Coordinates of C-alpha atoms and ligand atoms in Angstrom, one line a residue:
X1 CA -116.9 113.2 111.8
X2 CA -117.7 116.3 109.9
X3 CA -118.6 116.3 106.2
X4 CA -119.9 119.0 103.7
X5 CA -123.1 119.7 105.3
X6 CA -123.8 123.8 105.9
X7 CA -125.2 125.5 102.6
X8 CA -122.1 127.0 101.4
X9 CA -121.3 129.6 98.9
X10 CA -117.8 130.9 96.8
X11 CA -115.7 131.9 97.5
X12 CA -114.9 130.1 101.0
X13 CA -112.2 132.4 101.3
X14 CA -112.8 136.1 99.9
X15 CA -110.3 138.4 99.2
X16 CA -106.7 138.4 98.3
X17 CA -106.0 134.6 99.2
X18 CA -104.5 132.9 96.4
X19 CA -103.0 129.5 95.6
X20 CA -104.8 127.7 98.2
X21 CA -102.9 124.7 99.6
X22 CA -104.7 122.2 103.1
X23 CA -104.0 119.6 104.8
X24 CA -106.2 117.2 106.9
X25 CA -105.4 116.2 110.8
X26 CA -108.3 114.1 112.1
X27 CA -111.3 116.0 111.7
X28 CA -109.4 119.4 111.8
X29 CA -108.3 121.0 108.1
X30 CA -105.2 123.9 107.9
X31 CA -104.9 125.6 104.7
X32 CA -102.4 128.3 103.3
X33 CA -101.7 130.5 100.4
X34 CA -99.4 133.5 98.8
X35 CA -99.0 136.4 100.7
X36 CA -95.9 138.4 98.3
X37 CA -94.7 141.2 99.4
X38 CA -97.1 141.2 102.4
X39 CA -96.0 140.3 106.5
X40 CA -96.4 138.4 108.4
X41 CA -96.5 136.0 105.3
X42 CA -98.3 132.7 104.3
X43 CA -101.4 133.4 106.3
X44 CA -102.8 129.9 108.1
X45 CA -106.4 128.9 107.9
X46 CA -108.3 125.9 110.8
X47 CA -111.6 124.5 109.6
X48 CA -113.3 121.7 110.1
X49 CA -116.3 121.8 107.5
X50 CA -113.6 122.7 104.1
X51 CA -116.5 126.2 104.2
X52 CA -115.9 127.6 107.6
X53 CA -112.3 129.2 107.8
X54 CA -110.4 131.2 110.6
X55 CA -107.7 132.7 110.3
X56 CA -105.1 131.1 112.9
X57 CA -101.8 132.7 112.7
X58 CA -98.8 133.0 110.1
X59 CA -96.2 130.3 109.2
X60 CA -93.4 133.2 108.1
X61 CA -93.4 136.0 111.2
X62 CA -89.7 136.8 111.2
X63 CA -86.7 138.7 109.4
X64 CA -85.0 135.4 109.2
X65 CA -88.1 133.8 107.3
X66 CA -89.2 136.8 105.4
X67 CA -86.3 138.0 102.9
X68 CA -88.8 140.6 101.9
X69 CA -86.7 143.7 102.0
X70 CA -87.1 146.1 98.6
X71 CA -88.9 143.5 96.9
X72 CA -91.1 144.2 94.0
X73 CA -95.1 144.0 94.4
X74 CA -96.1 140.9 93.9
X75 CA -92.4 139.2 94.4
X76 CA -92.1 137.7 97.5
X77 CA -93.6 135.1 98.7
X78 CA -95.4 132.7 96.1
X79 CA -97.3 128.9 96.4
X80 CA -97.4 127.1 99.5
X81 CA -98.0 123.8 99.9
X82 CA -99.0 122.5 103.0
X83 CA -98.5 119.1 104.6
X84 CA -98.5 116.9 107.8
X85 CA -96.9 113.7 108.5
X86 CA -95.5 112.2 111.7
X87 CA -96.6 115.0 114.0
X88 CA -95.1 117.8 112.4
X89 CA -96.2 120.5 110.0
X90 CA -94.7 121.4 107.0
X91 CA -94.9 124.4 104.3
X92 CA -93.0 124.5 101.6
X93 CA -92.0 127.8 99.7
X94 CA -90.7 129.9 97.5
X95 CA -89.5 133.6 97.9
X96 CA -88.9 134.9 94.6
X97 CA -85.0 135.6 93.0
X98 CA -84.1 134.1 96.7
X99 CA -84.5 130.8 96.8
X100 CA -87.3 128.0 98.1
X101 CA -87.6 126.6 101.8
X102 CA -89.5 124.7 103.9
X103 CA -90.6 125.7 107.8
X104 CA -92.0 123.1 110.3
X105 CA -94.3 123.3 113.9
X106 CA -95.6 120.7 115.8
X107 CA -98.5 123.2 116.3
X108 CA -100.7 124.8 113.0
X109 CA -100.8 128.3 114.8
X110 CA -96.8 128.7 115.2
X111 CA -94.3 129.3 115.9
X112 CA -92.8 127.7 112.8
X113 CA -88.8 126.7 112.5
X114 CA -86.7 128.7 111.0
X115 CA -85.9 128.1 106.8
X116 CA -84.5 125.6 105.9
X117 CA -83.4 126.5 102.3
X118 CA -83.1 124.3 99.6
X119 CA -80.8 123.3 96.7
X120 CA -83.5 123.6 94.4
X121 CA -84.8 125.8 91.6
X122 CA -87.8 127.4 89.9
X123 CA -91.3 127.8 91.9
X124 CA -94.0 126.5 93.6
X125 CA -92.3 123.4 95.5
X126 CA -94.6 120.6 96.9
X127 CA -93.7 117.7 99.7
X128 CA -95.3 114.2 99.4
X129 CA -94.6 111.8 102.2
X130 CA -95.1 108.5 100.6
X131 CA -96.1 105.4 102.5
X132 CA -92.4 103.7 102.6
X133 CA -91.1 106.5 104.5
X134 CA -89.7 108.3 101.0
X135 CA -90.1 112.1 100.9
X136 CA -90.3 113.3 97.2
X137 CA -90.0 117.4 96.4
X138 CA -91.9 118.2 93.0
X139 CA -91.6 122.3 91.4
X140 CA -91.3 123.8 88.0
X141 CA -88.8 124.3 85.8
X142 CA -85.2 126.1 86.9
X143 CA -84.4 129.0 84.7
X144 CA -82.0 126.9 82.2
X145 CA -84.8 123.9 82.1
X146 CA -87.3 123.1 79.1
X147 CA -90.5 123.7 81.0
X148 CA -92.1 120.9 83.3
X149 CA -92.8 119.4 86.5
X150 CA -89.3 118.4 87.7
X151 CA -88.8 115.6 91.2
X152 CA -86.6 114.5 93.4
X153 CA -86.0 112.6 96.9
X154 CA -85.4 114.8 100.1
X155 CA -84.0 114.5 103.2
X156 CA -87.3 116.0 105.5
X157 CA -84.9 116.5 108.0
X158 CA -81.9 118.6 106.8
X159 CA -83.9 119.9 103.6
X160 CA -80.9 117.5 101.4
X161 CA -81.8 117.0 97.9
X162 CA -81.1 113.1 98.1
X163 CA -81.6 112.0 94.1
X164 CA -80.7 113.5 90.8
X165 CA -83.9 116.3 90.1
X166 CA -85.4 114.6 86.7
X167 CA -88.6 115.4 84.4
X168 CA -91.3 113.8 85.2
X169 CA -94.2 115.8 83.4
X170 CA -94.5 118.2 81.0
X171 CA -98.2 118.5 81.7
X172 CA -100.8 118.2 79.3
X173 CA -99.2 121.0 76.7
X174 CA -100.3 124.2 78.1
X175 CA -98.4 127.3 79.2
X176 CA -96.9 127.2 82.4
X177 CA -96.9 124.1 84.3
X178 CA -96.6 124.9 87.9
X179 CA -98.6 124.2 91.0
X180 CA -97.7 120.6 91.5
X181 CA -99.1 118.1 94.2
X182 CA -98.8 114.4 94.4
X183 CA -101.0 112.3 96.1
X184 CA -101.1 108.3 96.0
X185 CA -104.8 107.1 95.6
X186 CA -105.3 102.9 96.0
X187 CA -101.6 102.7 95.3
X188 CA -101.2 105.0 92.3
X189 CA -99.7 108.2 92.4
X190 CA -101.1 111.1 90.8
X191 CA -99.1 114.0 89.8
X192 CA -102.0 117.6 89.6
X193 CA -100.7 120.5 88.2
X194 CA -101.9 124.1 87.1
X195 CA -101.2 125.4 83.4
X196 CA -102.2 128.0 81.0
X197 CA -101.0 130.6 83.6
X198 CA -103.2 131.7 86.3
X199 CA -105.1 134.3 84.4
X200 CA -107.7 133.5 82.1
X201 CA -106.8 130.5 80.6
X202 CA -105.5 128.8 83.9
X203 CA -106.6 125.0 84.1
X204 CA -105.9 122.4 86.8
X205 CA -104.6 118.9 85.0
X206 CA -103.6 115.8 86.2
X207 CA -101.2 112.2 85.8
X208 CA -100.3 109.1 87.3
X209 CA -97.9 106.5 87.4
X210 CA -97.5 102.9 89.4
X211 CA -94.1 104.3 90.6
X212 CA -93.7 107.9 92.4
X213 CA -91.0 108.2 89.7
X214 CA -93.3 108.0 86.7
X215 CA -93.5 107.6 83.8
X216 CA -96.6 109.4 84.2
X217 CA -99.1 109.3 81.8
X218 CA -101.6 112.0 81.3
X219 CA -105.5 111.9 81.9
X220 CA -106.8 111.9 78.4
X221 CA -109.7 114.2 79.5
X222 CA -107.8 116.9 80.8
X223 CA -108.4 119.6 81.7
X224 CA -110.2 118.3 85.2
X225 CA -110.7 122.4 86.0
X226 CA -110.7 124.9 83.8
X227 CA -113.5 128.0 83.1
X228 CA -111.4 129.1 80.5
X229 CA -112.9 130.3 77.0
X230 CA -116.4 130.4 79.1
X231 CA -118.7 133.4 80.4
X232 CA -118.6 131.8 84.2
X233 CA -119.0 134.3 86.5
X234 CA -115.9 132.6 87.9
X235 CA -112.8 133.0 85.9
X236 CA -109.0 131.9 86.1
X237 CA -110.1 129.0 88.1
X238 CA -106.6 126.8 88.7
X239 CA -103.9 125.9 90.9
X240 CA -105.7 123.4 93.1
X241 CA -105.6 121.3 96.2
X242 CA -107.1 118.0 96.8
X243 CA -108.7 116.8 100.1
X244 CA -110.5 113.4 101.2
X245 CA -112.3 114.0 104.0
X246 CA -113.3 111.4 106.9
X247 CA -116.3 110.8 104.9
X248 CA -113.9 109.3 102.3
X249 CA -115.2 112.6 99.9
X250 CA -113.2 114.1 98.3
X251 CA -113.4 118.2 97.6
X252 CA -110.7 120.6 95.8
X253 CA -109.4 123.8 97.0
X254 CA -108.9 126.2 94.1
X255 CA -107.6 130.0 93.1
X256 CA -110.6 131.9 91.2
X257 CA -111.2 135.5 90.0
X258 CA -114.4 137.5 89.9
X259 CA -114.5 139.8 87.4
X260 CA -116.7 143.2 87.5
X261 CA -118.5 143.4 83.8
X262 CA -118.2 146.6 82.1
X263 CA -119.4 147.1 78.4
X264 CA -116.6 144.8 76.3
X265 CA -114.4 144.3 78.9
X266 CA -113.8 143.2 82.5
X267 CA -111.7 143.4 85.1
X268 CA -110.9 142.2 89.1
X269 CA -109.7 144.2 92.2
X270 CA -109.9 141.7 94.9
X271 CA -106.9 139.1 93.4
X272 CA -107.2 136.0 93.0
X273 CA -109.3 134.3 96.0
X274 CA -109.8 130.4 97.5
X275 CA -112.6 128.5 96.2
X276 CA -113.9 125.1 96.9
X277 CA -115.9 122.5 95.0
X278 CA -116.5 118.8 95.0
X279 CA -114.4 116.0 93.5
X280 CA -115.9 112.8 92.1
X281 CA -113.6 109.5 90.5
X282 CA -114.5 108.9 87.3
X283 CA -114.8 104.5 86.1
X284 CA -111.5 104.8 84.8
X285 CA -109.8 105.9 87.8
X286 CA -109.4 109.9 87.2
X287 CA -110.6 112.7 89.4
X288 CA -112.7 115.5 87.9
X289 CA -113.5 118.8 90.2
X290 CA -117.0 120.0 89.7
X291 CA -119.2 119.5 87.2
X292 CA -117.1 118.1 84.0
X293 CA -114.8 120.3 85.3
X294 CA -116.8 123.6 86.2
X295 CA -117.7 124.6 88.9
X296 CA -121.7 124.2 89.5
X297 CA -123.0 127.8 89.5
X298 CA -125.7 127.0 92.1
X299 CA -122.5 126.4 94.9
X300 CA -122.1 130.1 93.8
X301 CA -122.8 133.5 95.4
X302 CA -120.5 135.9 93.8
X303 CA -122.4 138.3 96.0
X304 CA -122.4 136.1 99.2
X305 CA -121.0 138.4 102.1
X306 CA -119.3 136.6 104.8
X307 CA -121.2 137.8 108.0
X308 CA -118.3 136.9 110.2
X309 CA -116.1 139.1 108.4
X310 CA -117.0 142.0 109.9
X311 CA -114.9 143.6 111.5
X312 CA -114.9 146.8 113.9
X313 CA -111.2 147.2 115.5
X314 CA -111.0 149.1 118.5
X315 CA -106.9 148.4 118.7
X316 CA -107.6 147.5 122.3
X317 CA -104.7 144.8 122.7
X318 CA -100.9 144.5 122.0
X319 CA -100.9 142.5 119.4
X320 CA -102.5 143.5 115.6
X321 CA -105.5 141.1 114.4
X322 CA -104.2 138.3 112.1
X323 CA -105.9 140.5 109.4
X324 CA -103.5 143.0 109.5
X325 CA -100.5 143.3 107.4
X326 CA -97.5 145.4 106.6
X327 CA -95.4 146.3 103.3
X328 CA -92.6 144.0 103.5
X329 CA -90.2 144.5 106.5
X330 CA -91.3 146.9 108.4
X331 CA -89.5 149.3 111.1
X332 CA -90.4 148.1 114.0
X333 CA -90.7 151.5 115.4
X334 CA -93.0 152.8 112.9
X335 CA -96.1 151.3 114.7
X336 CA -97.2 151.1 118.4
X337 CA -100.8 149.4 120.1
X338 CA -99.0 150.1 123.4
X339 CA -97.7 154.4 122.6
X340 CA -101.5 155.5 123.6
X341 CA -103.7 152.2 124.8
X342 CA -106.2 151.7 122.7
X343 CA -105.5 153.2 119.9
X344 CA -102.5 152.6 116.6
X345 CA -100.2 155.0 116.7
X346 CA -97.9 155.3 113.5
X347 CA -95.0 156.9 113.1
X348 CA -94.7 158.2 109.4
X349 CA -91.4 157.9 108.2
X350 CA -89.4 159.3 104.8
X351 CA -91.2 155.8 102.8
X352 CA -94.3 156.9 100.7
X353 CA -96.8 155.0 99.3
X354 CA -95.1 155.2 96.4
X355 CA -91.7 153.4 97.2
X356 CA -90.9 149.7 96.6
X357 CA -90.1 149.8 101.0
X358 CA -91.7 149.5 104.3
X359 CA -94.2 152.5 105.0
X360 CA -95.9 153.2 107.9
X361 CA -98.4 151.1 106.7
X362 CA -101.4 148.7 108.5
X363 CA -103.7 147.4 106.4
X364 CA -106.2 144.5 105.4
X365 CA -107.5 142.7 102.4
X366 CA -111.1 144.2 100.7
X367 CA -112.9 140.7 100.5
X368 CA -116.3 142.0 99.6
X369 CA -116.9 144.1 96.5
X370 CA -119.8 146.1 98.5
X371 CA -118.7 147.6 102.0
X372 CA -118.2 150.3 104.2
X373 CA -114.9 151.2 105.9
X374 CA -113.6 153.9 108.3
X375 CA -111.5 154.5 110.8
X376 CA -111.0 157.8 113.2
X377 CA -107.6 159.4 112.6
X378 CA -106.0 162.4 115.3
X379 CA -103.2 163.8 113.2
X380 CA -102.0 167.5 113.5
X381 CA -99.2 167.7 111.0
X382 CA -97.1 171.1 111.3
X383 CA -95.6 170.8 107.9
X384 CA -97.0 170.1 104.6
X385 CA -95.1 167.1 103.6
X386 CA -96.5 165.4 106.6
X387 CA -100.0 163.4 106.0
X388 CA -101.8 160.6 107.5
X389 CA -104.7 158.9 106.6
X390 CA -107.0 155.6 104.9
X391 CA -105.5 154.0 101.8
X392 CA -106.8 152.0 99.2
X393 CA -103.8 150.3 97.9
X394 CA -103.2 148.0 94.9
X395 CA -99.2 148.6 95.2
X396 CA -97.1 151.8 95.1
X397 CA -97.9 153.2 91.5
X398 CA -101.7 152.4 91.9
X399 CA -103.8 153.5 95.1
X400 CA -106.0 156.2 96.1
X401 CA -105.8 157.7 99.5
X402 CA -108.1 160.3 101.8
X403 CA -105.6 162.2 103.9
X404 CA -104.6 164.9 106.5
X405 CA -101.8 167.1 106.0
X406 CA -100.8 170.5 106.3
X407 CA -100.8 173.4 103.8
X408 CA -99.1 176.6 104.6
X409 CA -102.4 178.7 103.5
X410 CA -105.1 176.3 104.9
X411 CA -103.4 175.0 107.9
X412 CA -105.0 171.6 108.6
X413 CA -106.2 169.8 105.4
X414 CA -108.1 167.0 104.0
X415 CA -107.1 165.5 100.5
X416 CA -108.3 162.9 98.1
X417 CA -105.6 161.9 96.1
X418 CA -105.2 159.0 93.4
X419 CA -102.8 157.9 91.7
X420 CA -103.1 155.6 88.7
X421 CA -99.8 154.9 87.3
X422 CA -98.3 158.3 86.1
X423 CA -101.2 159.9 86.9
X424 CA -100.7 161.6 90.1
X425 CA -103.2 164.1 91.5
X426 CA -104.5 165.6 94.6
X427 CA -108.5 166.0 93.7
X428 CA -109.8 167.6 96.3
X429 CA -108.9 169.9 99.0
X430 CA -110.4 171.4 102.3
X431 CA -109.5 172.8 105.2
X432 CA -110.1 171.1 108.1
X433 CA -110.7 172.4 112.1
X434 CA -110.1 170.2 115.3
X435 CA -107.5 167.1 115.2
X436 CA -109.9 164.4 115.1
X437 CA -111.6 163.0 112.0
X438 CA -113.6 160.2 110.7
X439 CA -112.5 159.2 107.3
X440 CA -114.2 156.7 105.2
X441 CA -115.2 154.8 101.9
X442 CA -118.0 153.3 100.8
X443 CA -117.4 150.2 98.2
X444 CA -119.7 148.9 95.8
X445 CA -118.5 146.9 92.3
X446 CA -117.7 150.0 90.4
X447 CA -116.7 152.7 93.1
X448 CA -114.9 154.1 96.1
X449 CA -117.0 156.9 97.5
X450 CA -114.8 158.8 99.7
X451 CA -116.2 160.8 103.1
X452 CA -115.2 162.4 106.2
X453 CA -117.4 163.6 109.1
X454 CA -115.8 167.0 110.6
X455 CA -115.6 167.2 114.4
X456 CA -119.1 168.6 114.7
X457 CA -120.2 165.3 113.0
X458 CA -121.3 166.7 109.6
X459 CA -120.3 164.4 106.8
X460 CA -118.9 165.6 103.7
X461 CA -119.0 163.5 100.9
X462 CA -115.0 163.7 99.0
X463 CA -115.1 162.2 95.8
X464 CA -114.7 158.9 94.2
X465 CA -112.5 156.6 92.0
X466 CA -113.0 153.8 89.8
X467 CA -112.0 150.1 91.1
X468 CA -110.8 149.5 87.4
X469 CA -107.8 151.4 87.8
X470 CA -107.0 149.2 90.6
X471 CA -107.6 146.1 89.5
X472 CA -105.2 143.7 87.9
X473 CA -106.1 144.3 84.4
X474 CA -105.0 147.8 85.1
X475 CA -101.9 147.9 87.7
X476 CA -100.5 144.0 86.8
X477 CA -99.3 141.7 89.5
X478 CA -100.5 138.8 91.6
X479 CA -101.8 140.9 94.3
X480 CA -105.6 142.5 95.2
X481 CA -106.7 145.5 96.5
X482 CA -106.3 146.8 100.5
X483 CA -107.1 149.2 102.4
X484 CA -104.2 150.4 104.3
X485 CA -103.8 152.9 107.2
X486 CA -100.8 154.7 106.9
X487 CA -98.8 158.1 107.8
X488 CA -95.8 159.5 105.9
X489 CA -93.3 162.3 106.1
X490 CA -92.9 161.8 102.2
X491 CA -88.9 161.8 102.3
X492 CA -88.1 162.8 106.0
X493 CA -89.5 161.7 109.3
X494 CA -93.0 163.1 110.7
X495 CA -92.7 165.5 113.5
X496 CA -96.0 163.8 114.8
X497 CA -97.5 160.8 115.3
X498 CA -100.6 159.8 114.3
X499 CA -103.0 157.9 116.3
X500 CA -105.6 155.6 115.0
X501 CA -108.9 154.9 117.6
X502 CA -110.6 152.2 115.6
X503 CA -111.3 151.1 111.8
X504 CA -114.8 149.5 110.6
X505 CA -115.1 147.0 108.0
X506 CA -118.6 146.2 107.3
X507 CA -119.4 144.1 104.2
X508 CA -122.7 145.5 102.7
X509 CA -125.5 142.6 101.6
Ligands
6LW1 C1 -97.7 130.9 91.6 C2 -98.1 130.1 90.4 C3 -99.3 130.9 90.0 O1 -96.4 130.7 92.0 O2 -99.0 132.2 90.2 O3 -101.5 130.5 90.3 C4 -97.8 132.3 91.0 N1 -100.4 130.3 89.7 O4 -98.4 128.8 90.6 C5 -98.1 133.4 92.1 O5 -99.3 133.2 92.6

């Protein structure tokens, strides 16, 4: 039996990894959250301490469970919830203006079923598989309902909506009610929800009832989560998960933000990430997560870099590290680990950056505000709409990039280029001798420092952009930042490929 013991710090899960959602199977714990416009979607966590987390696989790896084709940033793919009963797997979800379905596996690392879609509006759909066999779904509001928590019965099986979807909470009066999860605790069932939207006023709130139907009536101390309208280093905490482990402890999984303090304002690049803290019953029979609902600053280490996270990727197999991640669909010809062993090789295509489509894009979350990444690119374009290079990508109207391409004067070319929503610029510009190059970025909680090391291995320092303009204060969205390796014929095919050897990501302490 494993409990909470290893000193842990916050957030469990760094980076872009929002809207957290676990189950428990013995003494083994699977957890999921949002991936939008990102595949392979829903990423899939294995832990067995609630602090430790690996990555294990995807739940959505296929055209026929990602309808993510010309979606918008941060569409997509929103709220998972995650459950287990009888052996099988389930994840529940919604993909934005398309509809909500569930998948199922016998096995947490895939492969998962095909959809099965749902009669059944609004977002952020939840499974509970109550004791007499009864499976309820819960979600928000449809588009013609007053807002709410809305239920119904459901056929596990066939995905059929069994009873007539009714109103069971309203929540506790704050904006938004979403994110719900029953749970049935010494035979009462609790509804949790998130409200007050899941920026800076988010909270997580909470009900119960004697019958999974309600009425239920609200905890008259809620909010049981919420930093709102507080200077916590941890804001827009919400949209939990609750867990009892063998121990009989309980703990909550939670979305939070860390926000980078400039003078009067703030802002965060790296999305919304997975936090955890501990959950104790109060006399009266209601949960509260952390301290009074906070959570306690000393389980905190905004600057705590996860060791095992680093990551040197020598692109030696066939298959792409679960870390990896493209825009969307994408063309399954655009990338190859098997064109030259050992290295990427991507074939740019007439998608930019800058399109709502599939690139030639590879890329991976930042999860650490200080860190150093890199990657050697051979690329020798023969026109000057061709480049290739490292990305750091918020979505299509806000990223900056360090590139080759080709100029007509210079012949081979370096470029730092950023673009911050109309703003559009190539900075810097140099010409560049031999194929191979090492470009790279060094991170810290204000910066990108932009390099590259010419062929005779001098390094040459390329300018610099500000993480504000990438954050999502700045560019909107649900998402956080990545950095992306990518090529590009910017409206017509590359005549060349261009081959990847390895990528470095080394959080800095
Ligand atoms: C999600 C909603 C929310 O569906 O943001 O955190 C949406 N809260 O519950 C996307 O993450």
């Amino acid at each position: 039996m494993t409990s909470i013991i290893a000193p842990y710090k916050n957030p469990v899960i760094p980076g872009f990894y929002p809207d957290p959602s676990l189950c428990r199977v013995g003494s083994d714990y699977y957890l999921v959250t949002s991936s939008f416009q990102y595949s392979p979607g829903v990423p899939i966590f294995h832990s067995q301490d609630l602090v430790n987390w690996t990555q294990i696989g995807h739940c959505l790896t296929n055209k026929r469970q990602l309808k993510l084709d010309g979606c918008g940033s941060s569409l997509g793919n929103w709220a998972p919830t995650l459950r287990y009963h009888n052996g099988r797997f389930y994840m529940i979800i919604t993909t934005v203006y398309i509809g909500s379905f569930f998948v199922w596996s016998e096995k947490p690392e895939g492969p998962w079923s095909d959809p099965v879609w749902l009669d059944w509006p609004g977002i952020d759909p939840s499974l509970f598989f109550d004791e007499d066999g009864r499976v309820y779904i819960t979600g928000t509001s449809g588009p013609e309902e007053s807002e709410g928590i809305y239920q119904s019965e459901i056929d596990i099986e066939t995905g059929e909506i069994l009873t007539k979807r009714q109103l069971i909470w309203r929540g506790s009066g704050g904006y938004a009610p979403e994110g719900p999860h029953m749970y049935r605790v010494q035979g009462v069932y609790y509804l949790m929800i998130a409200e007050g939207g899941t920026e800076y006023g988010h909270m997580v709130t909470i009900a119960r009832s004697n019958s999974p139907y309600g009425p239920y009536e609200g905890n008259p101390n809620n909010p049981i989560l919420s930093h709102r309208s507080t200077n916590h280093r941890i804001q827009a905490a919400g949209h939990a998960d609750l867990v009892q482990m063998e121990d009989n402890s309980w703990w909550a999984l939670f979305l939070g933000i860390r926000p980078v303090s400039i003078p009067f304002g703030r802002y965060h690049h790296l999305g919304r990430e997975t936090f955890l803290a501990p959950v104790h019953w109060t006399q009266e029979g209601w949960p509260v997560i952390g301290d009074e609902g906070i959570l306690n600053e000393k389980l905190l280490d905004p600057t705590f870099q996860h060791e095992e996270l680093i990551d040197v990727d020598e692109f030696a197999g066939n298959e792409l590290k679960f870390c990896w991640n493209f825009l969307r669909n994408p063309q399954r010809s655009d990338w190859s680990l098997n064109e030259k062993p050992g290295w990427l090789t991507l074939h740019g295509s007439a998608v930019t950056l800058n399109d709502i489509g599939s690139p030639a894009f590879v890329g991976r979350r930042q999860q650490h505000f200080k860190c150093q990444v890199s990657t050697l690119l051979s690329f020798d374009p023969t026109r000057e709409d061709e480049e290739a290079g490292l990305t750091v990508y918020m979505d299509e109207k806000f990223h900056y990039e360090i590139a080759i391409t080709y100029d007509s004067s210079l012949g081979r070319k370096v470029i730092l280029r950023r673009r911050i929503g109309s703003l559009w610029k190539i900075e810097l510009e140099s010409a560049l001798e031999g194929s191979d190059v090492v470009l790279g970025l060094e991170a810290d909680e204000t910066k990108y420092s932009f390099y590259y090391v010419k062929s005779n291995g001098e390094r040459v320092a390329f300018g610099s952009g500000e993480c504000a303009f990438l954050s999502t204060e700045v560019a909107g969205g649900f998402t956080g930042v990545y950095f992306g390796l990518y090529a590009t014929g910017n409206g017509k095919p590359c005549t060349v490929p261009a081959y990847f050897d390895w990528f470095k990501y080394i959080p800095q302490g």
